[in-house]
Amino acid sequence: MPYCDLSSNGIRIFYRRCGHGSTKVLLIIGLAGTHDSWGPQIKGLTGAVEPNDEEAPPTETVGGESNTLGEEVREGDGIEVCCFDNRGVGRSSVPTEKSDYTTTIMAEDALALLDHLGWKKAHVFGHSMGAMIACKLAAMAPDRICSLALLSVTGGGFECFPKIDLQMLSLAFRFLRAKTPEQRAMVDLETHYTKEYLDECVGSRTRRDILYQDYVKAISSSGMQSNNGFEGQLNACWMHNMTSKELETIRSSGVLVSIIHGRDDIIAQLDHARRLAKKLQPVARMVELHGAHLVSHERPEEVNVALMELIKASKSKLELEEWSQLAESESGCLVLKMHPPLNNRNKDEANSLIMYKLLGKLQHRFL
């Protein structure tokens, strides 16, 4: 089994590699997720569905892309991806102390994995908590990042609060009471997908029925996440915060950023993703799709096209303004132009920003 051993603290990170090529992509999954949650993207980016049997030889960077030693970089080369289980879940180590879980620490895990793989640079794509980790990684080591994709992302802290309504309160209550894979699967489906998607028929069955069986099987095989792992990862989300200096590091690095979000996401609210995209101007591009928190599963073709557009734009060294101000992508999904500065926005939005700042102060006081 492939593991990256962090010798400094005894943590082991389980990972898988799929596909072959000079273009390297590191996939960072979110809260309670395991490496195989990236299935639709692995297949879409590499064409592979099974992990590589053998470890590839060490790699080095040539022309801004990682490639196997001695291998020339050729246009049309394939893509190799690496996905892994974050600390606290799956086959990776599960520290018992909450202090061992922060997005900064988990970004250091990802950086150690890049070193272990011998990848000098990589495109880094993160989902939810994984996108928070990806942000920290980009600020920590911008010279190791080819491009950055942030799926279903928020700024952490109070922005981790989902949309509060009767549906969410019911889901939260059922989630806390879930003790079996069957109970957990029912809750996960309703938080990860839109009702419209779940009710679609595939042959004689609905997607809900099909996904339910898949979820129960996956949870049963990997086991329910431990309390230490879940509480630790939740703590990492709650404590996450990108400072102005870190955001400026990402902006000034010139790395292209694609923020991809489902309009019906009840876990990571769309407004928070839009706000982050504005903070990352002029390098960020906001892509909105119809879908919920697992938009990467609900709309895999559109997400994969957006990711490939990011890789191609990065390789072609597209101008920042041209990247961020495109009105519509080749995939046909909505790409929002960023709004003007605060003094040109309407009064309601300004009041909303003030409220979020107050909530941020309340969060720090609570901690």
Coordinates of C-alpha atoms in Angstrom, one line a residue:
M1 CA 0.0 0.0 0.0
P2 CA 1.4 3.4 -0.9
Y3 CA 2.0 5.6 2.1
C4 CA 3.8 8.9 2.7
D5 CA 5.5 8.7 6.1
L6 CA 5.8 12.1 7.9
S7 CA 8.9 11.1 10.0
S8 CA 8.7 14.2 12.1
N9 CA 5.5 13.1 13.9
G10 CA 4.8 9.5 12.8
I11 CA 1.7 10.4 10.7
R12 CA 1.2 8.3 7.6
I13 CA -0.8 9.6 4.6
F14 CA -2.4 7.0 2.3
Y15 CA -2.4 7.9 -1.4
R16 CA -3.2 6.6 -4.9
R17 CA -1.8 7.6 -8.3
C18 CA -3.8 7.3 -11.5
G19 CA -2.9 7.9 -15.1
H20 CA 0.4 8.8 -16.7
G21 CA 1.8 11.9 -18.2
S22 CA 3.9 15.0 -17.6
T23 CA 1.0 17.1 -16.2
K24 CA 0.7 16.4 -12.5
V25 CA -2.5 17.1 -10.5
L26 CA -2.9 16.8 -6.7
L27 CA -6.4 16.3 -5.6
I28 CA -7.3 17.2 -1.9
I29 CA -10.7 16.0 -0.7
G30 CA -12.9 17.6 2.0
L31 CA -14.3 16.9 5.4
A32 CA -14.9 13.1 6.1
G33 CA -14.1 12.3 2.5
T34 CA -11.6 9.7 1.2
H35 CA -9.4 9.7 -1.9
D36 CA -11.9 7.7 -3.9
S37 CA -14.4 10.6 -3.7
W38 CA -12.5 12.1 -6.7
G39 CA -13.6 9.2 -8.9
P40 CA -15.4 11.3 -11.6
Q41 CA -12.5 13.7 -11.9
I42 CA -9.9 10.9 -12.0
K43 CA -11.7 9.3 -14.9
G44 CA -12.3 12.6 -16.6
L45 CA -8.8 13.9 -16.4
T46 CA -6.8 10.7 -16.9
G47 CA -9.2 8.2 -18.5
A48 CA -8.1 5.7 -15.9
V49 CA -10.4 4.1 -13.3
E50 CA -7.8 1.9 -11.6
P51 CA -4.8 3.1 -9.6
N52 CA -1.3 2.7 -11.0
D53 CA 0.1 -0.7 -9.9
E54 CA 3.7 0.5 -9.7
E55 CA 5.3 3.6 -8.4
A56 CA 6.5 5.9 -11.2
P57 CA 10.2 6.9 -11.1
P58 CA 11.2 10.2 -9.5
T59 CA 10.1 13.4 -11.4
E60 CA 11.6 16.8 -12.0
T61 CA 10.2 20.0 -13.4
V62 CA 10.9 21.0 -17.0
G63 CA 9.2 24.1 -18.5
G64 CA 7.0 24.6 -15.5
E65 CA 5.5 21.0 -15.6
S66 CA 6.7 17.9 -13.7
N67 CA 7.8 15.1 -15.9
T68 CA 9.5 11.8 -15.5
L69 CA 13.3 12.0 -15.4
G70 CA 14.8 11.8 -18.9
E71 CA 11.4 12.1 -20.6
E72 CA 10.8 15.0 -23.0
V73 CA 7.8 17.1 -22.5
R74 CA 5.6 16.7 -25.5
E75 CA 2.3 18.5 -26.3
G76 CA -0.5 16.1 -25.8
D77 CA 1.1 14.3 -22.9
G78 CA -1.3 12.7 -20.5
I79 CA -2.2 13.6 -16.9
E80 CA -1.2 11.8 -13.8
V81 CA -3.2 12.5 -10.6
C82 CA -2.6 11.8 -7.0
C83 CA -5.4 11.6 -4.5
F84 CA -5.1 10.9 -0.8
D85 CA -6.8 10.5 2.5
N86 CA -6.3 13.5 4.8
R87 CA -5.2 12.8 8.3
G88 CA -8.2 11.7 10.4
V89 CA -10.0 9.6 7.8
G90 CA -9.7 6.5 5.6
R91 CA -6.4 4.7 5.7
S92 CA -4.3 7.6 6.9
S93 CA -3.3 8.2 10.5
V94 CA -5.9 9.5 13.0
P95 CA -4.3 11.9 15.6
T96 CA -6.3 12.1 18.8
E97 CA -5.6 15.8 19.6
K98 CA -7.7 18.5 18.0
S99 CA -4.6 20.7 17.9
D100 CA -3.1 18.2 15.3
Y101 CA -5.8 19.3 12.8
T102 CA -5.5 22.7 11.1
T103 CA -5.6 23.5 7.4
T104 CA -2.0 24.7 7.7
I105 CA -0.9 21.4 9.2
M106 CA -2.9 19.5 6.5
A107 CA -1.3 21.7 3.8
E108 CA 2.1 20.7 5.2
D109 CA 1.0 17.1 4.8
A110 CA 0.1 17.8 1.1
L111 CA 3.5 19.5 0.6
A112 CA 5.3 16.5 2.1
L113 CA 3.4 14.3 -0.3
L114 CA 4.5 16.3 -3.2
D115 CA 8.1 15.9 -2.0
H116 CA 7.6 12.2 -1.5
L117 CA 6.3 11.9 -5.1
G118 CA 9.2 14.0 -6.4
W119 CA 6.8 16.5 -8.0
K120 CA 8.3 19.9 -8.1
K121 CA 5.1 21.5 -9.3
A122 CA 1.5 20.4 -9.7
H123 CA -2.0 21.7 -10.4
V124 CA -3.7 21.6 -7.1
F125 CA -7.5 21.0 -6.9
G126 CA -9.4 20.9 -3.6
H127 CA -13.0 20.3 -2.6
S128 CA -14.7 21.9 0.4
M129 CA -12.2 21.5 3.3
G130 CA -9.7 20.3 0.7
A131 CA -10.1 23.7 -1.0
M132 CA -9.3 25.4 2.2
I133 CA -6.2 23.2 2.5
A134 CA -5.3 24.0 -1.1
C135 CA -5.5 27.7 -0.4
K136 CA -3.0 27.3 2.5
L137 CA -0.7 25.2 0.3
A138 CA -0.8 27.9 -2.4
A139 CA 0.1 30.6 0.1
M140 CA 2.7 28.4 1.8
A141 CA 4.5 27.3 -1.4
P142 CA 3.3 29.3 -4.4
D143 CA 6.3 28.2 -6.5
R144 CA 5.0 24.6 -6.3
I145 CA 1.6 25.4 -7.8
C146 CA 0.8 25.4 -11.5
S147 CA -2.8 26.3 -11.0
L148 CA -5.4 26.2 -8.3
A149 CA -9.0 24.9 -8.4
L150 CA -11.3 25.5 -5.4
L151 CA -14.5 23.5 -5.5
S152 CA -17.4 24.2 -3.0
V153 CA -15.1 26.4 -1.0
T154 CA -15.7 29.0 1.8
G155 CA -13.4 31.1 3.9
G156 CA -13.8 28.8 6.9
G157 CA -14.7 29.9 10.4
F158 CA -18.3 31.3 10.6
E159 CA -18.6 30.7 6.9
C160 CA -18.7 27.0 7.7
F161 CA -22.2 27.6 9.0
P162 CA -24.7 26.1 6.4
K163 CA -27.8 27.8 5.3
I164 CA -30.1 27.6 8.4
D165 CA -33.7 26.5 7.7
L166 CA -36.0 23.6 8.8
Q167 CA -34.4 21.3 6.2
M168 CA -30.9 21.9 7.5
L169 CA -31.9 21.6 11.2
S170 CA -33.5 18.2 10.4
L171 CA -30.4 17.1 8.5
A172 CA -28.2 18.1 11.4
F173 CA -30.3 16.3 13.9
R174 CA -30.3 13.1 11.8
F175 CA -26.6 13.4 11.1
L176 CA -25.7 13.5 14.8
R177 CA -28.0 10.5 15.4
A178 CA -26.6 8.5 12.5
K179 CA -24.9 5.4 13.9
T180 CA -25.0 3.0 11.0
P181 CA -23.9 3.2 7.3
E182 CA -27.5 3.2 6.2
Q183 CA -28.5 6.1 8.4
R184 CA -25.4 8.1 7.4
A185 CA -25.9 7.4 3.7
M186 CA -29.5 8.9 3.8
V187 CA -28.2 12.1 5.4
D188 CA -25.2 12.4 3.1
L189 CA -27.3 12.1 -0.1
E190 CA -29.6 15.0 0.9
T191 CA -26.7 17.2 1.8
H192 CA -24.5 16.3 -1.2
Y193 CA -27.1 16.4 -4.1
T194 CA -30.1 18.4 -5.2
K195 CA -33.5 16.7 -4.9
E196 CA -33.9 17.1 -8.7
Y197 CA -30.8 15.1 -9.3
L198 CA -31.7 12.4 -6.8
D199 CA -35.2 12.0 -8.2
E200 CA -33.9 11.4 -11.8
C201 CA -34.6 8.0 -13.2
V202 CA -31.7 5.9 -14.5
G203 CA -33.4 2.9 -16.2
S204 CA -36.0 1.5 -13.7
R205 CA -34.4 3.1 -10.6
T206 CA -33.8 6.6 -9.3
R207 CA -30.4 8.0 -8.7
R208 CA -31.3 8.1 -5.0
D209 CA -31.7 4.3 -4.9
I210 CA -28.5 3.7 -6.8
L211 CA -26.4 6.2 -4.8
Y212 CA -27.8 4.9 -1.6
Q213 CA -26.5 1.5 -2.3
D214 CA -23.1 2.9 -3.3
Y215 CA -22.9 5.0 -0.2
V216 CA -23.8 2.2 2.1
K217 CA -21.2 -0.1 0.5
A218 CA -18.5 2.6 0.6
I219 CA -19.1 3.5 4.2
S220 CA -19.3 -0.1 5.3
S221 CA -16.0 -1.0 3.6
S222 CA -14.1 2.0 5.0
G223 CA -15.9 2.2 8.3
M224 CA -17.6 5.2 9.9
Q225 CA -15.1 8.0 10.5
S226 CA -13.8 8.0 14.1
N227 CA -14.9 10.7 16.5
N228 CA -11.3 11.9 16.8
G229 CA -11.0 12.2 13.0
F230 CA -14.3 14.0 12.4
E231 CA -14.0 16.4 15.3
G232 CA -10.4 17.1 14.4
Q233 CA -11.2 17.9 10.7
L234 CA -14.2 19.9 11.8
N235 CA -11.9 21.9 14.0
A236 CA -9.6 22.5 11.1
C237 CA -12.6 24.0 9.1
W238 CA -13.7 26.1 12.0
M239 CA -10.2 27.5 12.6
H240 CA -9.4 28.1 9.0
N241 CA -8.8 31.7 7.9
M242 CA -6.9 33.2 5.0
T243 CA -5.0 36.3 6.1
S244 CA -4.7 39.3 3.8
K245 CA -1.0 38.5 3.5
E246 CA -1.7 34.9 2.4
L247 CA -4.3 36.1 -0.2
E248 CA -1.8 38.6 -1.5
T249 CA 0.8 35.9 -1.9
I250 CA -1.6 33.9 -4.1
R251 CA -2.6 37.0 -6.1
S252 CA 1.0 38.1 -6.7
S253 CA 2.2 34.6 -7.6
G254 CA 0.2 34.9 -10.9
V255 CA -1.2 31.4 -10.5
L256 CA -4.6 31.1 -12.2
V257 CA -7.5 30.2 -9.9
S258 CA -10.8 28.6 -10.8
I259 CA -13.5 28.7 -8.1
I260 CA -16.2 26.2 -9.0
H261 CA -19.5 26.1 -7.0
G262 CA -22.9 24.7 -7.1
R263 CA -25.7 27.2 -7.0
D264 CA -27.8 24.9 -4.7
D265 CA -25.1 24.1 -2.2
I266 CA -26.6 24.2 1.3
I267 CA -23.3 23.3 3.0
A268 CA -20.9 25.9 1.5
Q269 CA -23.0 28.9 0.6
L270 CA -22.5 30.4 -2.8
D271 CA -22.0 34.0 -1.5
H272 CA -18.9 33.0 0.4
A273 CA -17.3 31.5 -2.7
R274 CA -18.1 34.7 -4.6
R275 CA -16.5 36.8 -1.9
L276 CA -13.3 34.7 -2.0
A277 CA -13.2 35.1 -5.8
K278 CA -13.4 38.8 -5.4
K279 CA -10.5 38.8 -2.9
L280 CA -8.4 36.8 -5.3
Q281 CA -8.8 39.2 -8.2
P282 CA -7.3 39.4 -10.8
V283 CA -6.2 35.8 -10.8
A284 CA -9.6 34.2 -9.9
R285 CA -12.4 33.1 -12.2
M286 CA -15.8 32.2 -10.7
V287 CA -17.6 29.3 -12.3
E288 CA -21.2 28.6 -11.2
L289 CA -23.0 25.3 -12.0
H290 CA -26.4 23.8 -11.3
G291 CA -25.8 21.4 -8.4
A292 CA -25.2 21.0 -4.7
H293 CA -22.2 20.5 -2.5
L294 CA -20.9 17.5 -4.5
V295 CA -21.2 19.4 -7.8
S296 CA -18.2 17.4 -8.9
H297 CA -20.4 14.3 -8.9
E298 CA -23.6 15.9 -9.9
R299 CA -22.2 17.7 -12.9
P300 CA -18.9 15.8 -13.6
E301 CA -18.7 16.7 -17.3
E302 CA -19.0 20.5 -16.7
V303 CA -16.6 20.4 -13.7
N304 CA -14.0 18.4 -15.7
V305 CA -14.2 20.8 -18.6
A306 CA -13.7 23.7 -16.3
L307 CA -10.6 21.9 -14.8
M308 CA -9.2 21.2 -18.2
E309 CA -9.7 24.8 -19.2
L310 CA -7.7 25.8 -16.1
I311 CA -4.9 23.4 -17.0
K312 CA -4.8 24.6 -20.6
A313 CA -4.9 28.3 -19.7
S314 CA -2.1 27.8 -17.2
K315 CA 0.1 26.0 -19.8
S316 CA -0.6 28.7 -22.4
K317 CA 0.2 31.4 -19.8
L318 CA -3.1 33.2 -20.5
E319 CA -3.2 36.8 -19.4
L320 CA -4.8 37.3 -15.9
E321 CA -7.4 39.8 -17.1
E322 CA -8.4 37.6 -20.0
W323 CA -8.8 34.6 -17.6
S324 CA -10.8 36.4 -14.9
Q325 CA -13.1 38.5 -17.1
L326 CA -14.3 35.8 -19.6
A327 CA -18.1 36.0 -19.7
E328 CA -18.7 32.4 -20.6
S329 CA -16.5 29.3 -20.6
E330 CA -16.2 26.8 -23.5
S331 CA -18.3 24.4 -21.4
G332 CA -21.3 26.8 -21.5
C333 CA -21.4 27.2 -17.7
L334 CA -21.8 30.6 -16.1
V335 CA -18.6 32.4 -15.4
L336 CA -19.2 35.5 -13.4
K337 CA -17.4 38.8 -13.9
M338 CA -16.2 40.2 -10.6
H339 CA -18.1 43.1 -9.2
P340 CA -16.7 46.6 -8.7
P341 CA -15.2 47.8 -5.4
L342 CA -17.4 48.3 -2.3
N343 CA -18.0 52.0 -2.9
N344 CA -19.9 51.1 -6.1
R345 CA -22.0 48.3 -4.7
N346 CA -25.5 48.6 -3.3
K347 CA -26.2 49.4 0.3
D348 CA -27.6 45.9 1.1
E349 CA -24.3 44.2 0.1
A350 CA -22.3 46.6 2.2
N351 CA -24.5 45.9 5.2
S352 CA -24.1 42.2 4.6
L353 CA -20.3 42.6 4.7
I354 CA -20.5 44.5 7.9
M355 CA -22.6 41.6 9.4
Y356 CA -20.1 39.0 8.3
K357 CA -17.3 41.0 10.0
L358 CA -19.2 41.1 13.2
L359 CA -19.8 37.4 13.0
G360 CA -16.1 36.9 12.5
K361 CA -15.3 38.9 15.6
L362 CA -17.9 36.8 17.5
Q363 CA -16.2 33.6 16.3
H364 CA -12.8 34.7 17.6
R365 CA -14.3 35.7 20.9
F366 CA -16.0 32.3 21.2
L367 CA -12.8 30.5 20.5

